Amino acid sequence: MKISDKEKTMLCVLGSIIVGFLYYQFLYLSQTDEFEAKVKTESEIKQKYDTAMNTINSMESKKSDVKILNAKIGEESTPFYPTISQEKIIIELDELLEDNSLKGSVTFLPIVSNSVENSKKEVKTLAKSSLQAIVDQYNNISGDAEKTQQSNDKTVNNAVKSDTNNTNVSNNNSSQSSKKDSKDVNKNTVQYLKCAVNFEGKYENLDKFLTVIGQNEKKIVVNSISLTSDTLDGVKGIMNLEFYSIPKINDELQSYLKWDLNNSYGKSVPFAGGTANKTVASAQADKEPSDFIALVKPTASDLPTITIGKSKDDLRTSYVYADSNSVENTEMILTQDGNKYYYKYKTSKGTFPVNYDSLGAEFIPASKNIVLDILSRSRLDTNDNSAMKLKIVNKTDKLLNVNISGEDSSNPRVKIEGDLNNISVNNK
C-alpha cells in the first residue's frame, strides 16, 4: 500500500499527539504531583525552621522570665516550711522555750493536708448609743433634745432593720459559700501541723517568746493562748501553734532535713571576743534601718540581675524584677501627701503597685531619712554587662540616702539619676 505525503504528515501528527498524551498522562502529571508535594514539604520545613529560629531567638528572654519566676516563687514561699517534720519542729520549739527561759511540753495533732480556712467579714450598721442625744445637746450640736431623741429612735429602728437585712444576706452568702467550699474542698490544699504547748515561766519571758515567734523566718501561727497566774511574777498556760508547709522548687528541702546535731556549737573560747562583738553591735546600731533594698547581680547568677523591693516584706509582694545582660532602666518615685508617704517603682518586667498611675503604696519611714540600700557585685569578666540606671524622683520633705555596697570599682553597675538636693548617694 502506497501512503501519500499527506497521509504521512497526518500519521506523524497523530503519533506526536499520542506521544504527547502518553507523556502528559504518565510522566508530566506524576512529576507535577511530585513537585507540588516537594513544594508543600518545603513549606512545612520552612515553617518548622522559622518556629525553631523564633524559639532560639526567644531563649534568652525565656531564661530571664524563668529566673524571675523562680525568684518570685522562692521568695514568696520562704516564710513556709518545705515539709512538716515533727522532729525538726520539736528541736525548734525546744530552743525557743530554752532561749526565753520557759519550761514547757509539746503535744502534736496528726499532720493533715487540707484547704486553708477563709475568714469572712460581715459589715453591719451599728445603732447609736442612747446617750448620744444627751452628749449632742450638751455640746450644742443639736438644737432641740426632743428632735434629737426622735432622730436617734429612727436611727435605732433603721439600724435594727439593717442588721436584720445584713443577717439575712450574710446567711445567704454563707450558705452559698458553704456550697462552693464543699465543691472545692480538695482544691488549693496545704500541709499543716497543729500542736499545743504547755508552758510556765515569767511573763516578760513569755512576751519575748511571742516576739521571737513573730520575727521568726518561718511563719508560726499562734492560734490561741490562755494564761493563768502561777506566782507573783510567773504565769503558766497553753498556746496552740500552727505550722504550714508548701513544696519548694529548689533544694531547700534537702538542706532543711539535714541533721547537724554532731557539730560544734558556741565559741571555742567562751570568755573571749567581747570587744569585737561590741564593735559590730555598735556599728549596726549606728546604721540607719533601710526602707527599700535593691540587688544588682551578674547574669550568670541564678537570681535575676535586678531586684527592687520594700524592706521587711516577708512575702516579697512588693518586689519587682528584671533580668538582662545590659543596662536596665528603672524608676522609683517617692511622694508625700500631708503627713503620709507613698512609694512606687518599675522595671522593664514589672511595676509596683500594679496600677502605676496611682499615688503608690503607703509606707512609714524607718528613720528620720528614707534609706535605700543597694547591694551590687564586682563584674565577673568583660562579657558581664548587667547594670542598673535608677531614676529617682523624691517628692517628700525627707532626704533619701542611697547606700551602695559591693560595687565594682573600675566599672560600676549602678548609676543614680535625680535631684541631688534631696538625694544622697553613698558608696561603701
Coordinates of C-alpha atoms in Angstrom, one line a residue:
M1 CA 0.0 0.0 0.0
K2 CA 1.4 3.3 -1.1
I3 CA 1.0 6.2 1.5
S4 CA 0.9 9.6 0.2
D5 CA 2.8 12.5 1.7
K6 CA -0.3 14.0 3.2
E7 CA -1.2 10.7 4.9
K8 CA 2.4 10.5 6.2
T9 CA 2.1 14.0 7.7
M10 CA -1.2 13.2 9.3
L11 CA 0.3 10.0 10.8
C12 CA 3.2 12.0 12.2
V13 CA 0.8 14.5 13.7
L14 CA -1.3 11.6 15.2
G15 CA 1.9 10.0 16.6
S16 CA 3.0 13.2 18.1
I17 CA -0.4 13.6 19.7
I18 CA -0.3 10.1 21.1
V19 CA 3.2 10.5 22.4
G20 CA 2.3 13.9 24.0
F21 CA -0.8 12.4 25.6
L22 CA 1.2 9.4 27.0
Y23 CA 3.9 11.8 28.3
Y24 CA 1.3 14.1 29.9
Q25 CA -0.7 11.2 31.4
F26 CA 2.1 9.1 32.7
L27 CA 5.1 11.4 33.2
Y28 CA 4.0 15.1 33.4
L29 CA 1.1 14.6 35.8
S30 CA 3.2 12.4 38.2
Q31 CA 6.1 14.9 38.1
T32 CA 3.6 17.7 38.8
D33 CA 2.2 15.9 41.8
E34 CA 5.7 15.2 43.0
F35 CA 6.7 18.8 42.5
E36 CA 3.6 20.0 44.5
A37 CA 4.5 17.5 47.2
K38 CA 8.0 18.9 47.3
V39 CA 6.8 22.4 47.5
K40 CA 4.4 21.5 50.3
T41 CA 7.2 19.7 52.2
E42 CA 9.5 22.7 51.6
S43 CA 6.8 25.0 53.1
E44 CA 6.4 22.7 56.2
I45 CA 10.1 22.5 56.7
K46 CA 10.4 26.3 56.3
Q47 CA 7.6 26.8 58.9
K48 CA 9.4 24.4 61.3
Y49 CA 12.6 26.2 60.7
D50 CA 11.1 29.6 61.4
T51 CA 9.4 28.3 64.5
A52 CA 12.7 26.8 65.7
M53 CA 14.6 30.1 65.0
N54 CA 12.0 32.1 66.8
T55 CA 12.2 29.7 69.8
I56 CA 16.0 30.0 69.7
N57 CA 15.9 33.8 69.5
S58 CA 13.5 34.0 72.4
M59 CA 15.6 31.6 74.6
E60 CA 17.3 34.4 76.4
S61 CA 14.1 36.2 77.1
K62 CA 12.5 32.9 78.3
K63 CA 15.5 32.2 80.5
S64 CA 15.1 35.7 82.1
D65 CA 11.4 35.0 82.6
V66 CA 12.2 31.7 84.3
K67 CA 14.8 33.3 86.6
I68 CA 12.3 36.0 87.6
L69 CA 9.5 33.4 88.1
N70 CA 11.8 31.2 90.2
A71 CA 12.8 34.2 92.3
K72 CA 9.2 35.1 92.9
I73 CA 8.2 31.6 93.8
G74 CA 11.3 31.1 96.0
E75 CA 11.0 34.4 97.9
E76 CA 7.2 34.3 98.4
S77 CA 7.4 30.7 99.7
T78 CA 10.3 31.5 102.1
P79 CA 8.1 32.0 105.2
F80 CA 6.6 28.5 104.8
Y81 CA 8.3 25.2 105.8
P82 CA 9.4 23.0 102.9
T83 CA 7.8 20.0 104.7
I84 CA 6.3 19.1 108.0
S85 CA 9.0 17.3 110.2
Q86 CA 7.9 16.8 113.8
E87 CA 11.5 16.1 114.8
K88 CA 12.7 19.5 113.4
I89 CA 9.8 21.3 115.0
I90 CA 10.4 19.7 118.4
I91 CA 14.0 20.9 118.3
E92 CA 12.9 24.4 117.1
L93 CA 10.3 24.8 119.9
D94 CA 12.7 23.4 122.5
E95 CA 15.3 26.0 121.5
L96 CA 12.7 28.8 121.6
L97 CA 11.5 27.8 125.0
E98 CA 15.0 27.4 126.4
D99 CA 16.4 30.6 124.9
N100 CA 13.5 32.5 126.5
S101 CA 13.7 30.8 129.9
L102 CA 10.4 29.0 129.7
K103 CA 9.6 25.5 130.7
G104 CA 7.2 23.5 128.6
S105 CA 6.0 20.4 126.8
V106 CA 4.5 19.9 123.3
T107 CA 1.6 17.8 122.2
F108 CA 1.1 17.3 118.5
L109 CA -2.0 16.6 116.5
P110 CA -1.8 14.5 113.3
I111 CA -0.4 16.2 110.2
V112 CA -3.2 17.0 107.8
S113 CA -3.5 18.2 104.2
N114 CA -6.5 20.5 103.8
S115 CA -7.6 23.8 102.3
V116 CA -6.8 26.9 104.1
E117 CA -9.6 28.3 106.2
N118 CA -11.2 31.5 104.9
S119 CA -12.1 34.3 107.3
K120 CA -15.3 36.1 106.3
K121 CA -16.0 39.7 107.4
E122 CA -19.5 41.0 107.9
V123 CA -20.4 44.7 107.6
K124 CA -23.2 45.9 109.8
T125 CA -24.6 49.3 110.6
L126 CA -24.4 49.8 114.4
A127 CA -27.0 51.7 116.3
K128 CA -26.1 54.9 118.1
S129 CA -25.8 54.9 121.8
S130 CA -28.9 56.1 123.7
L131 CA -26.6 58.6 125.4
Q132 CA -25.6 60.3 122.2
A133 CA -28.6 62.7 122.3
I134 CA -27.6 63.9 125.7
V135 CA -24.0 64.5 124.6
D136 CA -25.1 66.3 121.4
Q137 CA -27.4 68.5 123.4
Y138 CA -24.6 69.3 125.9
N139 CA -22.2 70.2 123.1
N140 CA -24.8 72.3 121.4
I141 CA -24.7 70.2 118.3
S142 CA -28.4 69.5 118.5
G143 CA -30.7 72.5 119.0
D144 CA -33.6 70.5 120.2
A145 CA -33.3 67.5 122.5
E146 CA -36.7 66.1 121.6
K147 CA -36.0 66.1 117.9
T148 CA -32.6 64.6 118.5
Q149 CA -34.2 61.7 120.5
Q150 CA -36.7 61.1 117.8
S151 CA -33.9 61.1 115.2
N152 CA -32.0 58.6 117.4
D153 CA -35.1 56.4 117.7
K154 CA -35.4 56.3 113.9
T155 CA -31.7 55.5 113.6
V156 CA -32.1 52.7 116.0
N157 CA -35.1 51.3 114.1
N158 CA -33.3 51.6 110.8
A159 CA -30.2 50.0 112.3
V160 CA -32.2 47.1 113.6
K161 CA -33.8 46.7 110.1
S162 CA -30.3 47.0 108.6
D163 CA -28.9 44.4 111.0
T164 CA -31.8 42.0 110.1
N165 CA -31.2 42.5 106.3
N166 CA -27.5 42.1 106.8
T167 CA -28.0 39.0 108.7
N168 CA -30.2 37.5 106.0
V169 CA -27.7 38.5 103.3
S170 CA -24.9 37.1 105.4
N171 CA -26.8 33.8 105.9
N172 CA -27.5 33.6 102.1
N173 CA -23.8 34.3 101.4
S174 CA -22.6 31.8 103.9
S175 CA -24.9 29.1 102.5
Q176 CA -23.7 29.9 99.0
S177 CA -20.1 29.9 100.1
S178 CA -20.5 26.7 102.1
K179 CA -21.9 25.0 98.9
K180 CA -18.9 26.4 97.0
D181 CA -16.5 25.3 99.6
S182 CA -17.9 21.8 99.6
K183 CA -17.3 21.6 95.9
D184 CA -13.7 23.0 96.2
V185 CA -12.8 21.1 99.4
N186 CA -9.9 19.3 97.7
K187 CA -8.5 22.4 95.9
N188 CA -5.6 24.5 97.0
T189 CA -4.7 22.3 99.9
V190 CA -1.6 22.6 102.1
Q191 CA 0.0 20.5 104.8
Y192 CA -0.1 21.9 108.3
L193 CA 0.5 20.7 111.8
K194 CA -1.2 21.9 115.0
C195 CA 0.3 21.5 118.4
A196 CA -0.4 22.6 122.0
V197 CA 2.5 24.0 124.0
N198 CA 2.1 23.8 127.8
F199 CA 4.5 26.5 129.3
E200 CA 5.4 28.2 132.6
G201 CA 7.7 31.0 133.4
K202 CA 7.9 34.7 133.9
Y203 CA 5.5 37.0 132.0
E204 CA 8.4 39.0 130.4
N205 CA 9.9 35.8 129.1
L206 CA 6.6 34.8 127.6
D207 CA 6.5 38.2 125.9
K208 CA 10.0 37.7 124.5
F209 CA 9.0 34.2 123.3
L210 CA 6.0 35.6 121.4
T211 CA 8.1 38.4 119.9
V212 CA 10.7 35.9 118.6
I213 CA 7.9 33.8 117.1
G214 CA 6.6 36.9 115.3
Q215 CA 10.1 37.6 113.9
N216 CA 10.9 34.0 113.0
E217 CA 12.0 33.4 109.4
K218 CA 9.4 30.7 109.1
K219 CA 5.8 31.6 109.8
I220 CA 4.4 30.2 113.0
V221 CA 0.8 31.0 113.7
V222 CA -0.3 31.5 117.3
N223 CA -3.9 30.4 117.0
S224 CA -4.8 30.9 120.7
I225 CA -3.2 31.3 124.1
S226 CA -4.6 31.0 127.6
L227 CA -2.8 32.3 130.8
T228 CA -3.2 31.8 134.5
S229 CA -1.1 33.4 137.3
D230 CA 1.3 31.0 138.8
T231 CA 3.3 33.1 141.3
L232 CA 3.7 36.8 141.9
D233 CA 5.6 37.3 138.6
G234 CA 5.1 34.0 137.0
V235 CA 2.5 32.6 134.5
K236 CA 1.6 29.3 133.0
G237 CA -0.8 28.3 130.3
I238 CA -1.4 26.7 126.9
M239 CA -0.8 28.1 123.5
N240 CA -1.9 26.5 120.2
L241 CA 0.5 26.8 117.3
E242 CA 0.2 26.0 113.6
F243 CA 3.0 25.2 111.2
Y244 CA 2.3 25.4 107.4
S245 CA 4.4 23.9 104.6
I246 CA 4.3 24.1 100.8
P247 CA 6.6 22.2 98.3
K248 CA 9.7 24.1 97.2
I249 CA 11.2 24.1 93.7
N250 CA 14.8 24.4 95.0
D251 CA 17.0 22.3 97.2
E252 CA 15.6 23.8 100.5
L253 CA 14.0 20.5 101.5
Q254 CA 17.4 18.7 101.5
S255 CA 19.1 21.4 103.5
Y256 CA 16.2 21.6 105.9
L257 CA 16.1 17.9 106.6
K258 CA 19.9 17.8 107.1
W259 CA 20.9 16.9 110.7
D260 CA 23.9 18.7 112.2
L261 CA 23.5 17.7 115.8
N262 CA 27.1 16.4 116.0
N263 CA 28.5 19.8 115.0
S264 CA 30.4 22.1 117.4
Y265 CA 28.3 24.9 118.8
G266 CA 29.1 28.1 120.7
K267 CA 32.6 29.8 120.8
S268 CA 35.8 27.8 121.1
V269 CA 36.9 30.2 123.8
P270 CA 33.7 31.1 125.8
F271 CA 35.2 34.1 127.6
A272 CA 36.8 35.8 124.6
G273 CA 35.6 38.2 121.9
G274 CA 33.7 40.9 123.9
T275 CA 35.3 43.9 122.3
A276 CA 34.8 42.8 118.7
N277 CA 31.2 41.8 119.3
K278 CA 30.6 45.2 120.9
T279 CA 32.2 47.0 117.9
V280 CA 29.9 45.1 115.4
A281 CA 26.8 45.7 117.5
S282 CA 27.7 49.4 117.9
A283 CA 28.2 49.7 114.1
Q284 CA 24.9 48.1 113.4
A285 CA 23.1 50.3 116.0
D286 CA 24.5 53.4 114.3
K287 CA 23.4 52.3 110.8
E288 CA 20.0 53.7 109.7
P289 CA 17.4 51.0 109.0
S290 CA 16.6 50.6 105.4
D291 CA 13.2 51.3 103.9
F292 CA 14.0 49.8 100.5
I293 CA 16.5 47.3 99.1
A294 CA 17.8 46.6 95.6
L295 CA 20.1 43.9 94.3
V296 CA 22.2 44.1 91.1
K297 CA 23.8 40.8 90.1
P298 CA 25.6 39.4 87.1
T299 CA 23.6 37.5 84.5
A300 CA 25.4 34.3 85.5
S301 CA 23.6 34.4 88.9
D302 CA 20.7 32.1 89.5
L303 CA 18.7 35.2 90.6
P304 CA 17.5 38.0 88.3
T305 CA 20.0 40.7 87.6
I306 CA 17.8 43.4 89.1
T307 CA 15.6 43.1 92.3
I308 CA 13.9 46.0 94.0
G309 CA 11.6 45.7 97.0
K310 CA 10.4 47.0 100.3
S311 CA 12.4 46.1 103.4
K312 CA 11.0 43.6 105.8
D313 CA 8.5 42.4 103.2
D314 CA 8.4 38.7 104.3
L315 CA 6.2 37.6 101.4
R316 CA 8.0 39.7 98.8
T317 CA 4.7 41.0 97.4
S318 CA 6.3 44.4 96.8
Y319 CA 9.2 43.1 94.8
V320 CA 9.8 43.7 91.1
Y321 CA 12.5 42.1 88.9
A322 CA 14.3 42.4 85.6
D323 CA 17.0 40.2 84.0
S324 CA 19.2 41.1 81.1
N325 CA 22.9 41.3 80.3
S326 CA 22.7 45.1 79.7
V327 CA 21.8 48.3 81.4
E328 CA 18.3 48.1 82.9
N329 CA 16.4 51.4 83.1
T330 CA 14.5 51.5 86.4
E331 CA 12.5 54.2 88.2
M332 CA 11.5 55.0 91.8
I333 CA 9.1 57.7 92.8
L334 CA 8.6 58.8 96.4
T335 CA 5.6 61.1 97.1
Q336 CA 4.2 62.9 100.2
D337 CA 0.6 63.7 100.8
G338 CA 0.2 65.6 104.1
N339 CA 2.0 63.5 106.7
K340 CA 1.7 60.3 104.6
Y341 CA 4.4 58.9 102.4
Y342 CA 4.0 56.7 99.3
Y343 CA 6.3 54.8 97.0
K344 CA 6.3 53.1 93.6
Y345 CA 8.9 51.7 91.3
K346 CA 9.1 49.9 88.0
T347 CA 11.5 47.9 85.7
S348 CA 11.0 46.6 82.2
K349 CA 9.5 43.4 83.6
G350 CA 7.1 44.8 86.2
T351 CA 5.7 47.6 88.4
F352 CA 4.7 48.0 92.0
P353 CA 1.9 48.7 92.6
V354 CA 0.3 47.2 89.5
N355 CA -1.6 50.4 88.9
Y356 CA 1.4 52.5 88.4
D357 CA -0.6 55.6 87.6
S358 CA -1.8 55.8 91.2
L359 CA -0.1 57.6 94.0
G360 CA 1.6 54.4 95.1
A361 CA 1.7 52.3 98.3
E362 CA 1.8 54.0 101.7
F363 CA 4.8 53.4 103.9
I364 CA 6.2 54.8 107.2
P365 CA 9.9 55.8 107.0
A366 CA 12.0 53.7 109.5
S367 CA 14.1 56.7 110.5
K368 CA 14.4 60.5 110.1
N369 CA 15.6 59.9 106.5
I370 CA 14.4 57.5 103.8
V371 CA 17.0 54.8 103.1
L372 CA 17.6 52.7 100.0
D373 CA 20.3 50.0 100.3
I374 CA 21.7 48.8 97.0
L375 CA 23.9 45.6 97.0
S376 CA 26.0 45.4 93.9
R377 CA 28.6 42.9 92.7
S378 CA 32.0 43.1 91.0
R379 CA 32.0 42.2 87.4
L380 CA 32.9 38.6 86.5
D381 CA 34.6 39.4 83.1
T382 CA 34.4 41.7 80.1
N383 CA 31.2 40.0 78.9
D384 CA 29.4 40.8 82.2
N385 CA 27.4 43.9 81.2
S386 CA 24.4 43.8 83.6
A387 CA 23.8 47.1 85.3
M388 CA 21.1 49.4 86.7
K389 CA 20.3 53.0 85.8
L390 CA 17.9 54.1 88.6
K391 CA 16.0 57.3 88.1
I392 CA 14.7 58.6 91.4
V393 CA 12.0 61.3 91.9
N394 CA 11.8 62.3 95.6
K395 CA 8.8 64.5 96.3
T396 CA 9.0 64.3 100.1
D397 CA 10.4 66.5 102.8
K398 CA 12.9 63.8 103.8
L399 CA 16.4 63.2 102.4
L400 CA 16.8 59.9 100.5
N401 CA 20.0 58.1 101.4
V402 CA 21.1 55.7 98.7
N403 CA 23.8 53.4 100.2
I404 CA 25.6 51.3 97.5
S405 CA 27.9 48.5 98.7
G406 CA 29.9 45.8 96.9
E407 CA 30.2 48.0 93.8
D408 CA 32.7 47.3 91.0
S409 CA 35.4 50.0 91.5
S410 CA 36.5 50.1 87.8
N411 CA 33.2 49.6 86.0
P412 CA 30.3 50.4 88.4
R413 CA 27.0 48.6 87.8
V414 CA 24.8 51.3 89.5
K415 CA 24.0 54.8 88.2
I416 CA 21.7 57.1 90.1
E417 CA 19.8 59.9 88.3
G418 CA 17.7 62.5 90.1
D419 CA 17.8 65.8 92.0
L420 CA 20.9 65.5 94.3
N421 CA 19.4 68.3 96.6
N422 CA 17.2 65.6 98.2
I423 CA 19.1 62.5 97.3
S424 CA 22.4 61.5 98.9
V425 CA 24.4 58.7 97.2
N426 CA 27.0 56.9 99.4
N427 CA 29.4 54.3 98.0
K428 CA 30.6 51.9 100.8

